[in-house]
Amino acid sequence: MSGFDELSQNVFGLVALIISLVALVTTILQILQQYFSTADGHRRCAESVMGQWAKGTHRRLRLREFRVEVIFETPVLFMAPPTNKRGPIPGREIHYLTGTAESYIKTKVLPPHDQTKQDEQTYARVHTADDEKASWVNLLSALQREEFESRAWDEKIRLATPKTFLVKAPIYGLAVALQSKTRSWDFIPGSITKPYATSTMCHMVEIMSMLGMHWKVFDQVIWNLRAEGNGFILTSTIVHGLGVMAVFATTGKSTFQDNRIIPDERIKELAFGTVPNIFNDEQYLEREKDAQSLELIFGTNEEVEETLEGLGCSADTLKKFSRDHKHIFSVSFEIIGMLGQVIRLRGSSFRMVPNPTSDYWRKKIGRKASWKITVLMEIFHEHVQTLILNKAYHLSHEICQISDLWREIAKLDCTDEANISIECREAIHDAADHCTAYLLSLPQSDVLSVLVSHITNVVAVLDNPNSPLNTIALINANKEDTLFSYYFDKIRPAVVDGIDKENAENSKVKEKRETIWVVLVFRMLCWLLLHDFHQADVKVVPSDLRGSRMPVFIG
């Protein structure tokens, strides 16, 4: 019996040992589970939420606090020239979203083919839209696709037809850049369920413009923001303890071809209502001691009045301008075309720019458009030819040179505004530069005197509801002829004669004013051929937010 008792004791001892071990393991697992459960937010930083950025997510042991901290990386977005080497985070490498294979890798964005494949798998599994992912991941993908597709289109147009001379590839002067920022989930507000990227208010406005989106709501009181367009939407809300949280989403099909904003640093000014002008030239301001630096701001009515006052318009002109300043398009666009810098890039077919005014650009592109700038240019040239014959100007005269410039452009066939060849665009660009050089060869006061006289006379006519300029919109055909015939027959003589009594009989002064007026109008037409505004775009963002570093968080 002693042997049986000894065996029973051994069995009981073994069972007790196993039970103890199980209890010990269970206790250890419970402790580990409680320990690792302190890694709050780790599952929210998974690949399904952050895409390729999830590779930067890891746990950090805090032994003194007996817990785990979740560390992750998200991008900080900003706009800058690709040559820029300074970013908001010192010491961190800057990566530009340029649509190249290298850029896709460095910015941790899936290439288009892989992204499409992943989306198809997601939709097949969930049968709904992929709303698990942080919206900034989709924003990065959209920005990369925008660069890839638009640059491919631009190159295709540049190489499409045989050229009489080699057109060099454009140098794109602006792109979205990012730096990675290391964050801890410990400092994420409790109401946030996904990692967020960051940017600033001014850069967000510029980025939305690059994607072809337009602001519909911009309420600074409650920071209710909404931008739409080109198959995207951006909305915002206020997060307590954080600030403005924006959410980006895809709502439809998007295209990135001729509708793409010109990638030039000066669009950062246009997006906030400021137009870079030809007189912002250091050499000119240094040479012309009486010249002043001008600011052309077309945002609010008050800003427009300040701009017109800065040009030299009278109080009466300001009142008439505020009442009515539109014929087939706004007089604001005339001023922009006459004095605005050429934003278009050499070698590029991109022509879209943000609308810096509060006036809609109602012009349509196509063969059936109600009016065309190319037709305006043809009628302008006919009137210039008549002017040259009547005044017997010498071939070396500036007005004769303007006529020759358009004659050379017309040989390249620019009747279809929607499909102007790159060779024709280069010629128009040359003509605009020629006009700029001429205007900058003159005292600023001479140029502004003619411009102000032009604005004064046009708005004086528009102040009469029954004037020929006000009834142009009712005409079904030949709007261009009606407008420019009136300009040459009525506005031009009024501008030429709009001088002081001392020079009233001075033929040289009158000839000079006439020449300046012709050059300004021709430059305006060239500028409008090289640039375009989206019909739904209008300036909504306050001008004082230009350069604002107010943080914006993208969920």
XYZ file of C-alpha atoms in Angstrom:
555
model
C 0.000 0.000 0.000
C 2.953 2.292 0.635
C 3.910 2.101 -3.054
C 0.390 3.082 -4.112
C 0.345 5.979 -1.647
C 3.703 7.202 -2.941
C 2.440 7.055 -6.559
C -0.730 8.912 -5.603
C 1.309 11.599 -3.894
C 3.483 11.986 -6.992
C 0.425 12.263 -9.244
C -1.197 14.800 -6.957
C 2.079 16.725 -6.772
C 2.412 16.722 -10.581
C -1.183 17.887 -11.015
C -0.631 20.608 -8.445
C 2.546 21.658 -10.278
C 0.733 21.801 -13.621
C -2.096 23.806 -12.100
C 0.424 26.172 -10.519
C 2.279 26.570 -13.802
C -0.987 27.250 -15.627
C -1.909 29.804 -12.996
C 1.559 31.357 -13.234
C 1.413 31.563 -17.029
C -2.109 32.972 -16.873
C -1.030 35.566 -14.361
C 1.997 36.516 -16.492
C -0.184 36.752 -19.585
C -2.684 38.922 -17.708
C 0.133 41.181 -16.548
C 1.561 41.364 -20.070
C -1.895 41.983 -21.493
C -2.432 44.835 -19.065
C 1.086 46.096 -19.810
C 0.683 46.039 -23.579
C -2.870 47.332 -23.386
C -1.288 50.601 -22.322
C -0.106 50.878 -25.956
C -3.212 52.887 -26.696
C -3.533 53.889 -30.324
C -1.306 51.198 -31.813
C -4.158 49.594 -33.719
C -5.141 53.046 -34.963
C -1.728 53.400 -36.603
C -2.000 50.222 -38.667
C -1.427 49.970 -42.415
C -5.171 49.895 -43.048
C -5.320 53.419 -41.590
C -1.992 54.995 -42.529
C -0.934 53.057 -45.598
C 2.845 52.904 -46.055
C 3.315 55.397 -43.236
C 2.456 52.590 -40.785
C 6.026 51.317 -41.194
C 7.120 54.107 -38.890
C 4.841 52.932 -36.078
C 6.449 51.159 -33.101
C 6.096 50.638 -29.361
C 8.470 52.214 -26.874
C 8.808 50.679 -23.383
C 8.439 53.072 -20.482
C 9.820 50.865 -17.701
C 9.667 53.527 -15.017
C 5.985 54.026 -15.735
C 5.456 50.315 -16.430
C 3.670 50.988 -19.734
C 4.144 51.080 -23.492
C 4.140 54.298 -25.531
C 3.059 54.268 -29.198
C 5.325 56.225 -31.537
C 4.296 56.959 -35.122
C 5.156 59.251 -38.025
C 2.905 61.532 -40.060
C 3.701 64.132 -42.710
C 3.905 67.892 -42.387
C 2.764 69.404 -45.702
C 3.799 72.723 -47.229
C 4.262 74.395 -50.612
C 7.674 75.473 -51.859
C 9.886 75.627 -54.958
C 11.597 72.239 -55.553
C 14.965 73.923 -55.005
C 14.022 74.893 -51.444
C 16.119 73.190 -48.764
C 14.451 74.625 -45.662
C 11.409 73.080 -44.026
C 9.384 73.628 -40.863
C 11.178 70.732 -39.103
C 14.934 71.386 -38.793
C 17.145 68.436 -39.639
C 14.453 66.398 -41.380
C 14.782 65.591 -45.067
C 12.334 67.299 -47.430
C 10.551 65.173 -50.032
C 8.659 66.758 -52.935
C 5.570 65.208 -54.486
C 6.521 65.248 -58.182
C 4.834 62.097 -59.491
C 8.100 60.240 -60.161
C 8.750 56.673 -59.026
C 11.371 57.942 -56.579
C 8.930 60.505 -55.166
C 6.272 57.822 -54.632
C 8.754 55.768 -52.604
C 10.152 58.630 -50.529
C 6.721 60.053 -49.692
C 5.428 56.543 -48.805
C 2.603 56.618 -51.339
C 1.549 53.518 -53.242
C 2.145 53.769 -57.012
C -1.069 54.090 -59.088
C -1.202 50.419 -60.113
C -0.659 49.137 -56.563
C -3.118 51.680 -55.157
C -5.802 50.600 -57.625
C -5.214 46.949 -56.764
C -5.448 47.648 -53.032
C -8.635 49.692 -53.501
C -10.252 46.869 -55.461
C -9.401 44.389 -52.693
C -10.796 46.762 -50.064
C -14.040 47.330 -51.932
C -14.460 43.592 -52.563
C -14.025 42.885 -48.863
C -16.068 45.711 -47.399
C -18.494 46.463 -50.256
C -18.432 50.147 -49.284
C -16.112 53.103 -49.630
C -12.779 52.813 -47.846
C -13.460 55.082 -44.874
C -10.998 53.358 -42.531
C -8.031 55.189 -44.018
C -6.889 58.589 -42.762
C -7.942 61.211 -45.290
C -4.435 62.670 -45.610
C -3.272 59.364 -47.102
C -5.782 59.879 -49.907
C -4.649 63.512 -50.182
C -1.033 62.452 -50.725
C -2.146 59.923 -53.328
C -4.212 62.562 -55.151
C -1.313 65.023 -55.148
C 1.086 62.453 -56.562
C -1.409 61.478 -59.257
C -1.981 65.139 -60.079
C 1.739 65.669 -60.662
C 2.200 62.432 -62.600
C -0.761 62.875 -64.951
C -0.445 66.639 -65.512
C 3.273 66.509 -66.255
C 2.761 63.610 -68.660
C 0.042 65.625 -70.437
C 2.244 68.728 -70.599
C 5.109 66.749 -72.128
C 2.758 65.109 -74.634
C 1.529 68.520 -75.841
C 5.065 69.867 -76.019
C 6.242 66.960 -78.182
C 3.000 66.459 -80.134
C 3.647 68.379 -83.350
C 6.804 69.177 -85.348
C 8.326 72.500 -84.338
C 10.343 75.021 -86.309
C 12.522 75.365 -83.205
C 13.235 73.249 -80.138
C 10.986 74.029 -77.190
C 12.843 73.376 -73.976
C 11.126 71.452 -71.210
C 9.599 73.715 -68.546
C 11.080 74.182 -65.108
C 8.240 73.743 -62.626
C 8.678 76.262 -59.857
C 6.285 74.980 -57.203
C 5.363 71.644 -55.639
C 3.879 70.182 -52.483
C 6.595 69.101 -50.057
C 6.534 67.075 -46.884
C 8.664 66.218 -43.903
C 7.991 63.354 -41.554
C 7.246 64.241 -37.951
C 7.571 61.747 -35.116
C 4.622 61.831 -32.728
C 3.458 60.062 -29.601
C -0.105 58.863 -29.163
C 0.148 60.101 -25.560
C -0.472 63.636 -26.802
C -3.351 62.918 -29.164
C -6.709 64.288 -27.876
C -9.182 61.629 -26.816
C -11.683 62.629 -29.502
C -9.190 61.821 -32.277
C -9.483 58.300 -33.653
C -6.908 58.444 -36.475
C -3.406 59.890 -36.796
C -3.411 63.315 -38.387
C -1.066 65.155 -40.722
C -0.389 68.860 -40.298
C -0.077 71.900 -42.489
C -0.772 75.619 -42.187
C -3.732 77.698 -43.323
C -1.898 79.400 -46.188
C -0.444 76.128 -47.480
C -3.815 74.371 -47.320
C -5.360 77.106 -49.478
C -2.542 76.718 -51.997
C -2.711 72.908 -52.004
C -6.443 72.968 -52.686
C -5.799 75.268 -55.654
C -3.231 72.825 -57.033
C -5.864 70.063 -57.027
C -8.345 72.230 -58.939
C -10.599 72.828 -55.938
C -12.441 76.070 -55.175
C -13.552 77.480 -51.839
C -17.293 77.567 -51.293
C -17.342 78.423 -47.573
C -14.641 80.134 -45.521
C -16.080 81.204 -42.187
C -13.318 82.346 -39.822
C -15.699 82.855 -36.898
C -16.470 79.166 -36.403
C -13.832 77.919 -38.870
C -16.359 76.255 -41.081
C -14.391 75.617 -44.284
C -15.443 73.817 -47.456
C -13.626 73.489 -50.752
C -14.956 71.498 -53.701
C -14.085 70.722 -57.287
C -12.447 68.237 -59.639
C -13.962 65.266 -57.805
C -12.739 66.227 -54.317
C -14.123 67.902 -51.209
C -12.505 69.289 -48.087
C -14.490 70.087 -44.944
C -13.450 71.183 -41.487
C -14.487 71.208 -37.860
C -13.061 72.443 -34.568
C -11.506 69.826 -32.267
C -11.372 70.878 -28.624
C -7.808 71.071 -27.390
C -6.348 70.894 -30.892
C -7.731 73.358 -33.445
C -9.034 73.220 -37.010
C -9.363 69.651 -38.264
C -9.838 69.202 -42.018
C -11.045 66.063 -43.763
C -10.277 65.376 -47.419
C -12.432 63.031 -49.495
C -12.895 61.883 -53.079
C -16.400 62.428 -54.411
C -16.042 61.718 -58.121
C -13.742 61.491 -61.099
C -10.826 63.902 -61.307
C -8.673 64.985 -64.253
C -5.265 66.645 -64.249
C -4.496 68.040 -67.670
C -5.118 71.550 -68.980
C -7.130 72.313 -65.819
C -4.024 72.077 -63.663
C -2.847 75.273 -61.933
C 0.458 76.638 -63.261
C 3.143 75.389 -60.831
C 4.768 78.756 -60.189
C 5.508 80.342 -56.838
C 3.491 83.463 -57.738
C 0.215 81.549 -57.506
C 0.758 81.735 -53.734
C -0.084 85.433 -54.086
C -2.930 85.012 -56.585
C -4.706 82.534 -54.287
C -5.085 85.340 -51.725
C -6.161 88.065 -54.150
C -2.804 89.739 -54.806
C -1.630 90.062 -58.413
C 2.165 90.297 -58.944
C 2.625 93.288 -61.256
C 5.276 94.383 -63.723
C 6.358 97.324 -61.570
C 7.559 94.988 -58.809
C 10.945 95.021 -60.495
C 13.945 96.046 -58.401
C 15.958 97.351 -61.348
C 13.035 99.465 -62.570
C 12.284 100.884 -59.106
C 15.957 101.717 -58.636
C 16.209 103.390 -62.047
C 12.921 105.310 -61.846
C 13.288 107.361 -58.677
C 9.680 108.576 -58.773
C 8.235 105.082 -59.277
C 6.458 103.361 -56.396
C 5.889 99.709 -55.610
C 2.270 98.860 -56.390
C -0.048 96.305 -54.826
C -2.887 94.993 -56.960
C -5.341 93.371 -54.534
C -8.809 92.446 -55.819
C -10.368 90.673 -52.841
C -13.007 92.663 -50.957
C -14.603 95.891 -52.180
C -12.416 97.826 -49.743
C -9.265 96.209 -51.147
C -10.351 96.967 -54.717
C -10.918 100.610 -53.760
C -7.468 100.783 -52.184
C -5.947 99.282 -55.338
C -7.718 101.784 -57.601
C -6.713 104.642 -55.299
C -3.128 103.427 -55.453
C -3.273 103.562 -59.248
C -4.585 107.117 -59.087
C -8.342 106.784 -59.703
C -10.652 109.514 -58.415
C -13.372 109.053 -55.787
C -16.015 109.388 -58.489
C -14.408 106.551 -60.464
C -14.362 104.381 -57.340
C -18.105 104.887 -56.844
C -18.903 104.068 -60.463
C -16.589 101.037 -60.373
C -18.388 99.684 -57.290
C -21.762 100.064 -59.026
C -20.813 98.324 -62.281
C -17.522 97.271 -63.857
C -18.498 94.440 -66.203
C -19.189 94.187 -69.927
C -18.472 90.745 -71.395
C -15.973 90.367 -68.554
C -14.923 92.385 -65.531
C -12.693 95.450 -65.894
C -10.649 93.910 -63.060
C -9.417 91.301 -65.545
C -8.415 94.111 -67.910
C -6.234 95.652 -65.195
C -4.716 92.251 -64.397
C -3.916 91.613 -68.059
C -2.420 95.081 -68.541
C -0.185 95.157 -65.451
C 0.001 91.585 -64.131
C 3.204 89.594 -64.460
C 3.140 86.682 -66.902
C 2.730 83.593 -64.707
C 2.882 81.085 -67.553
C 6.026 78.897 -67.652
C 8.192 78.762 -70.748
C 7.793 75.418 -72.521
C 4.541 74.581 -70.720
C 0.914 74.445 -71.868
C -0.553 74.935 -68.393
C -2.586 78.150 -68.289
C -4.898 77.909 -65.257
C -4.343 80.326 -62.354
C -6.374 81.065 -59.189
C -8.919 83.835 -59.657
C -7.726 86.744 -57.459
C -10.967 88.707 -57.861
C -14.482 88.457 -56.481
C -15.799 88.450 -60.076
C -16.577 85.222 -61.903
C -14.778 84.543 -65.167
C -17.725 83.473 -67.338
C -15.746 82.750 -70.489
C -16.121 79.298 -72.026
C -13.499 77.475 -74.069
C -14.477 75.782 -77.335
C -15.571 76.331 -80.890
C -19.100 77.361 -79.816
C -18.002 79.880 -77.175
C -20.092 83.069 -77.103
C -16.905 85.140 -77.409
C -13.214 84.427 -77.903
C -10.047 86.257 -77.037
C -8.528 85.247 -80.368
C -11.420 86.990 -82.152
C -10.889 90.042 -79.936
C -7.246 89.979 -81.010
C -8.179 89.787 -84.712
C -10.555 92.754 -84.400
C -7.938 94.611 -82.362
C -5.426 94.049 -85.172
C -7.884 95.340 -87.804
C -8.366 98.564 -85.838
C -4.616 98.894 -85.294
C -4.038 98.530 -89.033
C -6.567 101.304 -89.694
C -4.885 103.449 -87.065
C -1.464 102.927 -88.666
C -2.797 103.931 -92.108
C -4.602 106.997 -90.782
C -1.630 108.235 -88.768
C 0.983 107.110 -91.327
C 3.201 105.637 -88.594
C 6.712 104.576 -89.585
C 7.527 100.845 -89.590
C 9.758 101.348 -86.560
C 6.909 102.832 -84.532
C 5.867 100.783 -81.486
C 2.296 100.381 -82.764
C 3.641 98.985 -86.061
C 5.776 96.531 -84.071
C 2.682 95.415 -82.146
C 0.924 94.810 -85.469
C 3.885 92.771 -86.742
C 3.956 90.678 -83.573
C 0.313 89.640 -83.969
C 0.813 88.964 -87.672
C 3.584 86.477 -86.820
C 1.450 84.859 -84.119
C -1.516 84.510 -86.508
C 0.678 82.504 -88.904
C 0.961 79.804 -86.237
C -2.860 79.341 -86.167
C -4.310 80.141 -82.749
C -7.980 80.196 -83.733
C -8.796 77.293 -81.406
C -8.107 78.674 -77.940
C -8.506 75.260 -76.326
C -5.753 73.733 -78.448
C -3.161 76.422 -79.009
C 0.163 74.832 -79.955
C 3.191 75.221 -77.724
C 4.918 77.119 -80.531
C 2.070 79.630 -80.643
C 2.107 80.014 -76.856
C 5.814 80.793 -76.974
C 5.194 83.477 -79.609
C 2.404 85.033 -77.530
C 4.689 84.918 -74.492
C 7.373 86.731 -76.496
C 4.829 89.395 -77.480
C 3.773 89.888 -73.850
C 7.413 90.232 -72.804
C 7.936 92.782 -75.579
C 5.042 94.859 -74.223
C 6.394 94.594 -70.678
C 9.822 95.776 -71.807
C 8.262 98.773 -73.575
C 6.119 99.757 -70.574
C 9.106 99.463 -68.234
C 11.088 101.759 -70.498
C 8.662 104.565 -69.611
C 8.107 106.551 -66.416
C 5.551 104.841 -64.206
C 3.410 107.974 -64.078
C 2.945 107.957 -67.872
C 1.726 104.345 -67.897
C -0.585 104.768 -64.899
C -2.025 107.997 -66.294
C -3.184 106.158 -69.424
C -4.436 103.167 -67.418
C -6.418 105.343 -65.008
C -7.916 107.305 -67.903
C -8.949 104.030 -69.536
C -10.600 102.733 -66.339
C -12.311 106.085 -65.727
C -13.809 106.248 -69.200
C -14.920 102.605 -69.282
C -16.692 102.665 -65.894
C -18.271 106.020 -66.793
C -19.898 104.332 -69.789
C -20.864 101.267 -67.734
C -22.526 103.553 -65.187
C -25.246 104.109 -67.780
C -27.438 100.943 -67.864
C -28.411 101.594 -71.487
C -24.881 102.146 -72.779
C -23.494 100.012 -75.650
C -21.075 98.281 -73.236
C -23.913 97.283 -70.911
C -25.996 95.769 -73.699
C -23.201 93.626 -75.156
C -24.306 90.640 -73.088
C -27.687 90.734 -74.871
C -26.053 90.393 -78.276
C -26.021 86.836 -79.597
C -23.169 87.345 -82.042
C -20.230 89.672 -82.725
C -19.740 90.617 -79.082
C -16.041 91.055 -79.787
C -16.597 93.509 -82.633
C -19.069 95.562 -80.582
C -16.674 95.821 -77.639
C -13.492 96.725 -79.481
C -15.155 98.977 -82.013
C -16.446 101.023 -79.087
C -13.031 100.887 -77.402
C -11.237 102.221 -80.486
C -13.911 104.706 -81.541
C -14.825 106.126 -78.124
C -12.502 105.030 -75.313
C -9.213 105.494 -77.181
C -9.875 109.143 -78.196
C -11.054 109.933 -74.658
C -7.856 108.458 -73.204
C -5.632 110.251 -75.726
C -7.298 113.605 -75.036
C -7.481 113.064 -71.278
C -4.499 115.283 -70.500
C -3.929 118.617 -68.784
C -4.455 121.923 -70.564
C -0.734 122.570 -70.956
C -0.375 119.535 -73.226
C -3.790 119.728 -74.858
C -2.263 120.691 -78.217
C 0.930 118.677 -77.840
C 0.774 116.042 -80.598
C 3.789 114.119 -79.272
C 2.167 113.680 -75.853
C -1.058 112.495 -77.487
C 0.829 110.060 -79.721
C 2.663 108.688 -76.700
C -0.589 108.171 -74.778
C -2.135 106.455 -77.786
C 0.861 104.148 -78.100
C 0.736 103.255 -74.399
C -2.993 102.516 -74.650
C -2.516 100.221 -77.663
C 0.344 98.401 -75.916
C -1.682 97.964 -72.714
C -4.689 96.538 -74.581
C -2.495 94.233 -76.666
C -0.687 93.020 -73.545
C -4.022 92.373 -71.856
C -5.111 90.134 -74.747
C -1.778 88.283 -74.748
C -2.009 87.757 -70.975
C -5.560 86.397 -71.227
C -4.486 84.015 -74.009
C -1.679 82.667 -71.839
C -3.791 82.328 -68.679
C -7.266 81.183 -67.729
C -9.536 81.069 -64.683
C -11.970 78.317 -63.790
C -15.602 79.415 -64.133
C -16.439 78.218 -60.611
C -13.419 79.894 -59.048
C -13.813 83.173 -57.206
C -11.763 84.712 -54.440
C -13.280 83.735 -51.066
C -10.252 83.388 -48.783
C -9.417 86.594 -46.859
C -6.269 88.319 -48.135
C -4.827 88.678 -44.641
C -4.378 84.895 -44.417
C -1.621 85.075 -46.998
C 1.467 83.677 -45.305
C -0.576 82.590 -42.260
C 1.151 79.865 -40.249
C -1.979 78.975 -38.313
C -1.853 75.169 -37.959
C -4.378 72.992 -39.751
C -4.700 69.315 -38.894
C -5.749 66.821 -41.563
C -7.586 63.798 -40.197
